[in-house]
C-alpha cells in the first residue's frame, strides 16, 4: 500500500543515527516546525544505540511524526547494517510515498543518498553536522569517508551547512559541492530568549558541556586558579556535564588546590544550570556551531568563548572578544575583565543578544529549510 501526501503538504523522512546531542536537537526542532506547517514527517533512527533517555526523547516526538518513527541498524563504524539499511530506507520511501529524504550526520547522509539509487521521486538533502568533517584526511578512515562523500555528491539535491565554517571545512577536505549548497544556521525556540536571572549565591562562571579534553576543561580550571574577584575573594565555577575525563578533571582540580571553588554538578539542562553562574564560559578547542553558545547568549548571560569553528558567526558584532583556544592565560585575562567591568560585559551581551535574536531562531532555520524543500519539489 502506497500512502498519498495531503494537499499542499510534503512527506518527509529525516534520517539520523543516534537521537542525542545537538544533531538531534536540530532534527527535533525541524520536525515540530514542519509538522505545524502541515507536512507529514517520519524519522529513521538506529535500532541498536537506544537507551531510556533516547526512548523518552523519541516518545516526545511521536505526536509530530505522522509517518512514524522507524528503527533500522546503523552501526557507528562500517558494519552489516550498512549493507541492509539503504535497501530498507528505499522500501520505506516507496511505501510512504516520500517527497523528501533528509540525512543528518555522516551515517544519515550515507543512507539517504544510497537509498536514492532505487528511489522513484524523493529529493535527497544532507546536513553533515560535523560528521564526516571529523575524519582527518591523513588517515585511512578519513580518505575512505571523504571518497564516499565525493561519490555521493551527485546523488544529493542540496547540502545544508549549519555554519559557514562547516561549509569552508567541507570544501577544503572534500571539495566544493557540485550540488546546490546553503548555510542555514541552527536556531533557538522563542522561550529560550527569556532571560535567566542568576541565583543570589550564583558562582562567577558556569560551564555546560561534555567533560572531555576537546571542550577545553583543563585550561578552564587552570585559568580559574589564576582569577580572583575585585574584592580579593577567589572566583568560583560551576561545571555541568559528564564524560570520559571527569576523573582526570577532578584530579587536576585537586592538584591546583581549587576543589572548594569548583562545583561539578553532573549532566543537567543548560538553562537550569545558567542560573547558577553569572558568566558562561565555552573554552572549546574545536567546535562547529555549538548550541550552548547560542543558548547562553539568548539567556542574556555574558559569554567567554574561544575562536574556533563557527562561534564567531554566533558572536557576530562581538567576535573581537573571542580568545585563543587552549590557553589558560587568555582565559584568565577574559575572566578577570568580566569581573572587573560587569557594565561593559552587559553592553557586549546586549549587542550579541540582538544579533542572535535576529539570526538564530527556529522559525528562520526551519523556514529556510522548508523553502529549499518546496523549491526542489516544484522543479
Short mmCIF file of C-alpha atoms in Angstrom, two decimals:
data_model
loop_
_atom_site.label_atom_id
_atom_site.label_comp_id
_atom_site.label_asym_id
_atom_site.label_seq_id
_atom_site.Cartn_x
_atom_site.Cartn_y
_atom_site.Cartn_z
CA UNK A 1 0.00 0.00 0.00
CA UNK A 2 1.40 3.41 -1.04
CA UNK A 3 0.32 6.37 1.09
CA UNK A 4 -0.59 9.69 -0.56
CA UNK A 5 0.55 13.14 0.57
CA UNK A 6 -2.04 15.56 1.93
CA UNK A 7 -2.87 18.51 -0.34
CA UNK A 8 -0.16 21.17 -0.09
CA UNK A 9 1.96 19.20 2.36
CA UNK A 10 5.19 17.33 1.78
CA UNK A 11 6.03 13.86 3.03
CA UNK A 12 9.46 13.99 4.63
CA UNK A 13 11.74 11.36 6.15
CA UNK A 14 14.52 12.60 8.46
CA UNK A 15 17.35 10.07 8.83
CA UNK A 16 19.84 10.18 11.72
CA UNK A 17 21.80 7.65 13.71
CA UNK A 18 21.71 8.40 17.44
CA UNK A 19 18.99 10.70 18.82
CA UNK A 20 21.32 12.62 21.15
CA UNK A 21 23.15 15.94 21.24
CA UNK A 22 22.91 18.98 19.01
CA UNK A 23 22.14 16.96 15.87
CA UNK A 24 19.01 15.50 17.45
CA UNK A 25 18.07 18.88 18.87
CA UNK A 26 18.17 20.26 15.32
CA UNK A 27 16.08 17.39 13.89
CA UNK A 28 13.53 17.63 16.72
CA UNK A 29 13.05 21.37 16.23
CA UNK A 30 12.78 20.91 12.47
CA UNK A 31 10.25 18.09 12.88
CA UNK A 32 8.00 20.11 15.18
CA UNK A 33 8.08 23.14 12.90
CA UNK A 34 7.39 21.21 9.70
CA UNK A 35 4.55 19.25 11.30
CA UNK A 36 2.97 22.53 12.43
CA UNK A 37 3.16 23.75 8.82
CA UNK A 38 1.05 20.79 7.66
CA UNK A 39 3.78 18.44 6.43
CA UNK A 40 3.90 14.71 7.23
CA UNK A 41 7.16 13.80 8.96
CA UNK A 42 8.83 10.49 9.73
CA UNK A 43 12.10 9.65 11.46
CA UNK A 44 14.55 6.81 10.86
CA UNK A 45 16.93 6.18 13.78
CA UNK A 46 19.36 3.49 14.89
CA UNK A 47 17.79 0.35 16.35
CA UNK A 48 20.89 -0.55 18.39
CA UNK A 49 22.07 2.54 20.27
CA UNK A 50 18.81 3.39 22.05
CA UNK A 51 18.58 3.68 25.83
CA UNK A 52 16.00 5.04 28.29
CA UNK A 53 16.98 8.66 27.55
CA UNK A 54 16.68 8.30 23.80
CA UNK A 55 13.35 6.49 24.11
CA UNK A 56 11.99 9.40 26.16
CA UNK A 57 13.17 11.90 23.56
CA UNK A 58 11.66 9.93 20.70
CA UNK A 59 8.39 9.41 22.58
CA UNK A 60 8.01 13.18 22.87
CA UNK A 61 8.28 13.47 19.07
CA UNK A 62 5.70 10.80 18.22
CA UNK A 63 2.78 13.25 18.06
CA UNK A 64 4.66 15.29 15.42
CA UNK A 65 5.79 12.28 13.36
CA UNK A 66 2.70 11.24 11.40
CA UNK A 67 4.83 8.96 9.19
CA UNK A 68 6.13 7.17 12.25
CA UNK A 69 9.48 6.63 13.95
CA UNK A 70 11.31 3.71 12.36
CA UNK A 71 14.34 1.87 13.74
CA UNK A 72 16.96 0.33 11.49
CA UNK A 73 20.50 -0.90 12.28
CA UNK A 74 23.04 1.92 11.87
CA UNK A 75 26.47 0.89 13.19
CA UNK A 76 28.81 3.73 14.18
CA UNK A 77 31.57 2.25 12.03
CA UNK A 78 31.00 0.25 8.85
CA UNK A 79 29.11 -2.97 9.59
CA UNK A 80 26.45 -5.36 8.33
CA UNK A 81 23.73 -2.78 8.85
CA UNK A 82 25.36 -0.63 6.18
CA UNK A 83 24.63 -3.35 3.62
CA UNK A 84 20.95 -3.80 4.55
CA UNK A 85 19.73 -0.44 5.80
CA UNK A 86 19.87 1.50 2.48
CA UNK A 87 17.51 -1.09 0.94
CA UNK A 88 15.18 -0.78 3.91
CA UNK A 89 15.20 3.01 3.58
CA UNK A 90 14.35 2.67 -0.13
CA UNK A 91 11.46 0.32 0.66
CA UNK A 92 10.16 2.69 3.33
CA UNK A 93 10.47 5.68 0.98
CA UNK A 94 8.35 3.88 -1.61
CA UNK A 95 5.74 2.64 0.85
CA UNK A 96 5.29 6.05 2.46
CA UNK A 97 5.37 7.87 -0.90
CA UNK A 98 8.03 10.24 0.39
CA UNK A 99 8.84 13.57 -1.30
CA UNK A 100 11.99 14.38 0.72
CA UNK A 101 14.74 12.25 2.23
CA UNK A 102 16.91 14.35 4.57
CA UNK A 103 20.00 12.66 6.01
CA UNK A 104 21.66 14.17 9.10
CA UNK A 105 25.25 13.39 10.10
CA UNK A 106 27.67 11.12 8.27
CA UNK A 107 25.56 7.94 8.57
CA UNK A 108 22.19 9.62 7.96
CA UNK A 109 23.57 11.26 4.83
CA UNK A 110 25.12 7.99 3.71
CA UNK A 111 21.81 6.08 3.94
CA UNK A 112 19.68 8.83 2.38
CA UNK A 113 21.88 9.07 -0.69
CA UNK A 114 22.46 5.36 -1.15
CA UNK A 115 18.69 4.87 -0.98
CA UNK A 116 18.35 7.36 -3.83
CA UNK A 117 19.76 4.78 -6.25
CA UNK A 118 16.49 2.91 -6.00
CA UNK A 119 14.09 5.77 -5.42
CA UNK A 120 11.16 6.87 -7.57
CA UNK A 121 10.80 10.57 -6.81
CA UNK A 122 12.21 11.64 -3.44
CA UNK A 123 14.64 14.58 -3.40
CA UNK A 124 17.67 13.97 -1.17
CA UNK A 125 19.06 16.59 1.24
CA UNK A 126 22.07 16.23 3.51
CA UNK A 127 23.26 18.13 6.58
CA UNK A 128 26.72 16.97 7.75
CA UNK A 129 26.52 18.38 11.33
CA UNK A 130 30.29 17.96 11.57
CA UNK A 131 30.03 14.22 10.87
CA UNK A 132 32.36 13.34 8.01
CA UNK A 133 34.39 16.50 8.71
CA UNK A 134 35.71 14.91 11.92
CA UNK A 135 37.68 12.30 9.95
CA UNK A 136 41.21 13.61 9.21
CA UNK A 137 42.34 13.46 5.59
CA UNK A 138 45.72 11.97 6.55
CA UNK A 139 44.16 8.79 7.98
CA UNK A 140 42.71 5.79 6.15
CA UNK A 141 39.24 6.31 7.67
CA UNK A 142 39.26 9.93 6.54
CA UNK A 143 40.31 9.11 2.99
CA UNK A 144 37.60 6.43 2.82
CA UNK A 145 34.77 8.62 4.12
CA UNK A 146 35.86 11.62 2.06
CA UNK A 147 35.98 9.48 -1.08
CA UNK A 148 32.47 8.17 -0.43
CA UNK A 149 31.33 11.75 0.17
CA UNK A 150 32.66 12.90 -3.20
CA UNK A 151 30.95 10.00 -4.96
CA UNK A 152 27.58 10.59 -3.27
CA UNK A 153 27.56 14.32 -4.06
CA UNK A 154 25.96 13.52 -7.42
CA UNK A 155 23.04 11.89 -5.59
CA UNK A 156 22.36 14.99 -3.48
CA UNK A 157 19.82 17.70 -4.20
CA UNK A 158 21.43 20.08 -1.72
CA UNK A 159 23.90 20.09 1.17
CA UNK A 160 22.80 22.26 4.10
CA UNK A 161 25.60 23.52 6.34
CA UNK A 162 24.80 24.77 9.84
CA UNK A 163 27.67 27.28 9.64
CA UNK A 164 29.90 28.97 7.10
CA UNK A 165 32.77 27.35 8.95
CA UNK A 166 31.36 23.87 8.19
CA UNK A 167 30.94 24.83 4.53
CA UNK A 168 34.57 26.02 4.30
CA UNK A 169 35.86 22.90 6.05
CA UNK A 170 33.85 20.60 3.79
CA UNK A 171 35.21 22.32 0.69
CA UNK A 172 38.78 22.11 1.98
CA UNK A 173 38.59 18.41 2.90
CA UNK A 174 36.28 17.03 0.23
CA UNK A 175 35.93 19.67 -2.46
CA UNK A 176 33.44 22.40 -3.30
CA UNK A 177 29.93 20.91 -3.54
CA UNK A 178 28.90 20.11 -7.11
CA UNK A 179 25.27 20.18 -6.00
CA UNK A 180 23.36 23.11 -4.52
CA UNK A 181 24.52 24.15 -1.05
CA UNK A 182 23.34 26.61 1.57
CA UNK A 183 24.38 27.87 5.00
CA UNK A 184 21.39 27.78 7.35
CA UNK A 185 22.26 28.40 10.98
CA UNK A 186 20.69 26.36 13.77
CA UNK A 187 18.06 28.22 15.77
CA UNK A 188 16.50 28.57 19.20
CA UNK A 189 12.88 28.45 20.30
CA UNK A 190 11.14 31.64 21.42
CA UNK A 191 11.08 30.62 25.09
CA UNK A 192 14.85 30.25 25.07
CA UNK A 193 15.19 34.01 24.66
CA UNK A 194 13.64 34.60 28.09
CA UNK A 195 16.36 35.97 30.40
CA UNK A 196 17.81 33.68 33.06
CA UNK A 197 18.30 35.51 36.35
CA UNK A 198 21.33 34.26 38.34
CA UNK A 199 20.65 32.98 41.83
CA UNK A 200 21.76 35.14 44.75
CA UNK A 201 24.55 32.66 45.52
CA UNK A 202 25.48 32.09 41.87
CA UNK A 203 29.11 31.34 41.06
CA UNK A 204 31.12 33.77 38.97
CA UNK A 205 31.34 31.40 35.98
CA UNK A 206 29.40 28.45 34.59
CA UNK A 207 30.43 25.76 32.10
CA UNK A 208 27.98 23.39 30.35
CA UNK A 209 29.37 20.60 28.21
CA UNK A 210 30.89 17.16 27.98
CA UNK A 211 33.80 16.58 30.31
CA UNK A 212 36.48 15.78 27.77
CA UNK A 213 39.70 17.46 26.69
CA UNK A 214 38.26 18.79 23.41
CA UNK A 215 35.89 21.01 25.40
CA UNK A 216 38.80 22.88 27.00
CA UNK A 217 38.05 21.75 30.55
CA UNK A 218 41.70 21.66 31.65
CA UNK A 219 42.67 25.18 30.53
CA UNK A 220 39.44 26.35 32.16
CA UNK A 221 40.27 25.12 35.67
CA UNK A 222 43.90 26.21 35.25
CA UNK A 223 42.62 29.69 34.40
CA UNK A 224 40.26 29.72 37.38
CA UNK A 225 43.23 29.11 39.69
CA UNK A 226 44.62 32.47 38.48
CA UNK A 227 41.43 34.50 38.93
CA UNK A 228 40.12 36.45 41.92
CA UNK A 229 37.22 38.86 42.23
CA UNK A 230 37.88 42.59 42.62
CA UNK A 231 37.30 42.21 46.38
CA UNK A 232 40.12 39.69 46.56
CA UNK A 233 37.92 36.63 47.02
CA UNK A 234 38.74 33.63 44.78
CA UNK A 235 36.46 33.25 41.77
CA UNK A 236 34.11 30.24 41.71
CA UNK A 237 32.99 27.96 38.86
CA UNK A 238 30.05 25.59 38.34
CA UNK A 239 30.63 22.83 35.77
CA UNK A 240 27.65 20.88 34.41
CA UNK A 241 28.16 17.77 32.33
CA UNK A 242 29.75 14.36 32.40
CA UNK A 243 32.18 12.50 30.23
CA UNK A 244 35.19 10.21 29.93
CA UNK A 245 37.63 12.60 31.59
CA UNK A 246 35.69 13.53 34.69
CA UNK A 247 38.10 11.65 36.98
CA UNK A 248 41.11 13.33 35.33
CA UNK A 249 39.42 16.70 35.74
CA UNK A 250 38.74 16.08 39.43
CA UNK A 251 42.39 15.12 39.91
CA UNK A 252 43.57 18.30 38.16
CA UNK A 253 41.27 20.43 40.30
CA UNK A 254 42.72 18.84 43.45
CA UNK A 255 46.28 19.34 42.20
CA UNK A 256 45.54 23.04 41.60
CA UNK A 257 44.16 23.37 45.15
CA UNK A 258 40.81 24.76 43.95
CA UNK A 259 38.45 21.88 44.85
CA UNK A 260 36.45 24.25 47.10
CA UNK A 261 35.98 26.66 44.17
CA UNK A 262 34.74 24.20 41.53
CA UNK A 263 31.29 22.60 41.78
CA UNK A 264 30.78 19.60 39.46
CA UNK A 265 27.01 19.13 39.24
CA UNK A 266 26.66 16.42 36.57
CA UNK A 267 24.54 16.49 33.43
CA UNK A 268 21.68 18.97 33.63
CA UNK A 269 19.67 21.09 31.15
CA UNK A 270 21.63 24.19 30.17
CA UNK A 271 19.05 26.78 31.22
CA UNK A 272 18.67 25.29 34.70
CA UNK A 273 22.44 25.50 35.16
CA UNK A 274 22.81 29.01 33.73
CA UNK A 275 21.10 30.45 36.81
CA UNK A 276 23.94 29.04 38.90
CA UNK A 277 26.56 31.28 37.23
CA UNK A 278 26.92 34.92 36.21
CA UNK A 279 29.01 34.38 33.08
CA UNK A 280 29.11 31.38 30.74
CA UNK A 281 32.49 30.05 29.62
CA UNK A 282 32.88 27.93 26.47
CA UNK A 283 36.63 27.18 26.24
CA UNK A 284 36.43 24.56 23.45
CA UNK A 285 39.47 23.52 21.45
CA UNK A 286 37.27 22.64 18.45
CA UNK A 287 33.59 23.13 17.59
CA UNK A 288 31.22 23.53 14.67
CA UNK A 289 28.27 25.67 15.77
CA UNK A 290 27.67 24.86 19.46
CA UNK A 291 24.14 25.28 20.76
CA UNK A 292 25.43 26.16 24.23
CA UNK A 293 26.91 29.46 22.97
CA UNK A 294 23.58 30.41 21.38
CA UNK A 295 21.67 29.31 24.48
CA UNK A 296 23.85 31.32 26.86
CA UNK A 297 23.63 34.42 24.65
CA UNK A 298 19.82 34.07 24.41
CA UNK A 299 19.59 33.60 28.19
CA UNK A 300 21.29 37.02 28.46
CA UNK A 301 24.48 35.87 30.13
CA UNK A 302 27.88 37.33 29.28
CA UNK A 303 29.84 34.69 27.37
CA UNK A 304 33.56 33.99 27.16
CA UNK A 305 34.38 31.70 24.23
CA UNK A 306 37.28 30.62 22.06
CA UNK A 307 37.90 31.49 18.41
CA UNK A 308 37.12 28.05 16.96
CA UNK A 309 34.65 26.69 14.42
CA UNK A 310 31.60 28.80 13.77
CA UNK A 311 31.47 30.54 17.15
CA UNK A 312 32.41 33.85 15.52
CA UNK A 313 29.19 33.57 13.47
CA UNK A 314 27.20 33.45 16.72
CA UNK A 315 29.19 36.27 18.33
CA UNK A 316 28.62 38.48 15.28
CA UNK A 317 29.48 42.10 16.18
CA UNK A 318 31.21 40.94 19.38
CA UNK A 319 33.55 38.43 17.69
CA UNK A 320 36.60 40.54 18.56
CA UNK A 321 36.26 39.35 22.16
CA UNK A 322 36.83 35.69 21.23
CA UNK A 323 40.07 34.30 22.63
CA UNK A 324 42.82 31.90 21.61
CA UNK A 325 41.95 28.25 22.40
CA UNK A 326 43.95 26.05 24.77
CA UNK A 327 45.38 28.99 26.70
CA UNK A 328 44.79 29.30 30.43
CA UNK A 329 46.39 32.76 30.37
CA UNK A 330 43.99 34.11 27.73
CA UNK A 331 41.03 32.59 29.55
CA UNK A 332 42.13 34.07 32.85
CA UNK A 333 42.53 37.53 31.29
CA UNK A 334 38.98 37.43 29.90
CA UNK A 335 37.56 36.17 33.18
CA UNK A 336 39.31 38.98 35.07
CA UNK A 337 37.99 41.52 32.55
CA UNK A 338 34.40 40.36 33.06
CA UNK A 339 34.74 40.54 36.85
CA UNK A 340 36.43 43.95 36.78
CA UNK A 341 33.89 45.63 34.46
CA UNK A 342 30.45 43.96 34.60
CA UNK A 343 28.82 47.00 32.96
CA UNK A 344 30.97 46.63 29.82
CA UNK A 345 30.18 42.90 29.81
CA UNK A 346 26.47 43.74 29.91
CA UNK A 347 26.76 46.12 26.95
CA UNK A 348 28.57 43.42 24.95
CA UNK A 349 25.94 40.85 25.99
CA UNK A 350 23.10 43.02 24.64
CA UNK A 351 24.88 43.54 21.30
CA UNK A 352 25.33 39.76 20.99
CA UNK A 353 21.72 39.13 22.03
CA UNK A 354 20.41 41.40 19.26
CA UNK A 355 22.47 39.50 16.68
CA UNK A 356 21.41 36.05 17.92
CA UNK A 357 17.74 37.10 18.14
CA UNK A 358 17.79 38.25 14.51
CA UNK A 359 19.80 35.37 13.02
CA UNK A 360 19.33 32.24 15.15
CA UNK A 361 15.65 31.41 15.60
CA UNK A 362 13.98 28.06 14.89
CA UNK A 363 11.50 29.85 12.62
CA UNK A 364 14.30 31.30 10.50
CA UNK A 365 16.18 27.97 10.37
CA UNK A 366 13.26 25.67 9.66
CA UNK A 367 11.56 28.13 7.33
CA UNK A 368 14.68 28.34 5.16
CA UNK A 369 14.95 24.54 5.01
CA UNK A 370 11.25 24.24 4.18
CA UNK A 371 11.74 26.72 1.35
CA UNK A 372 14.55 24.57 -0.09
CA UNK A 373 12.28 21.52 0.05
CA UNK A 374 9.48 23.34 -1.79
CA UNK A 375 11.78 24.67 -4.49
CA UNK A 376 13.21 21.21 -5.12
CA UNK A 377 9.82 19.50 -5.43
CA UNK A 378 8.41 22.19 -7.72
CA UNK A 379 11.10 21.70 -10.37
#
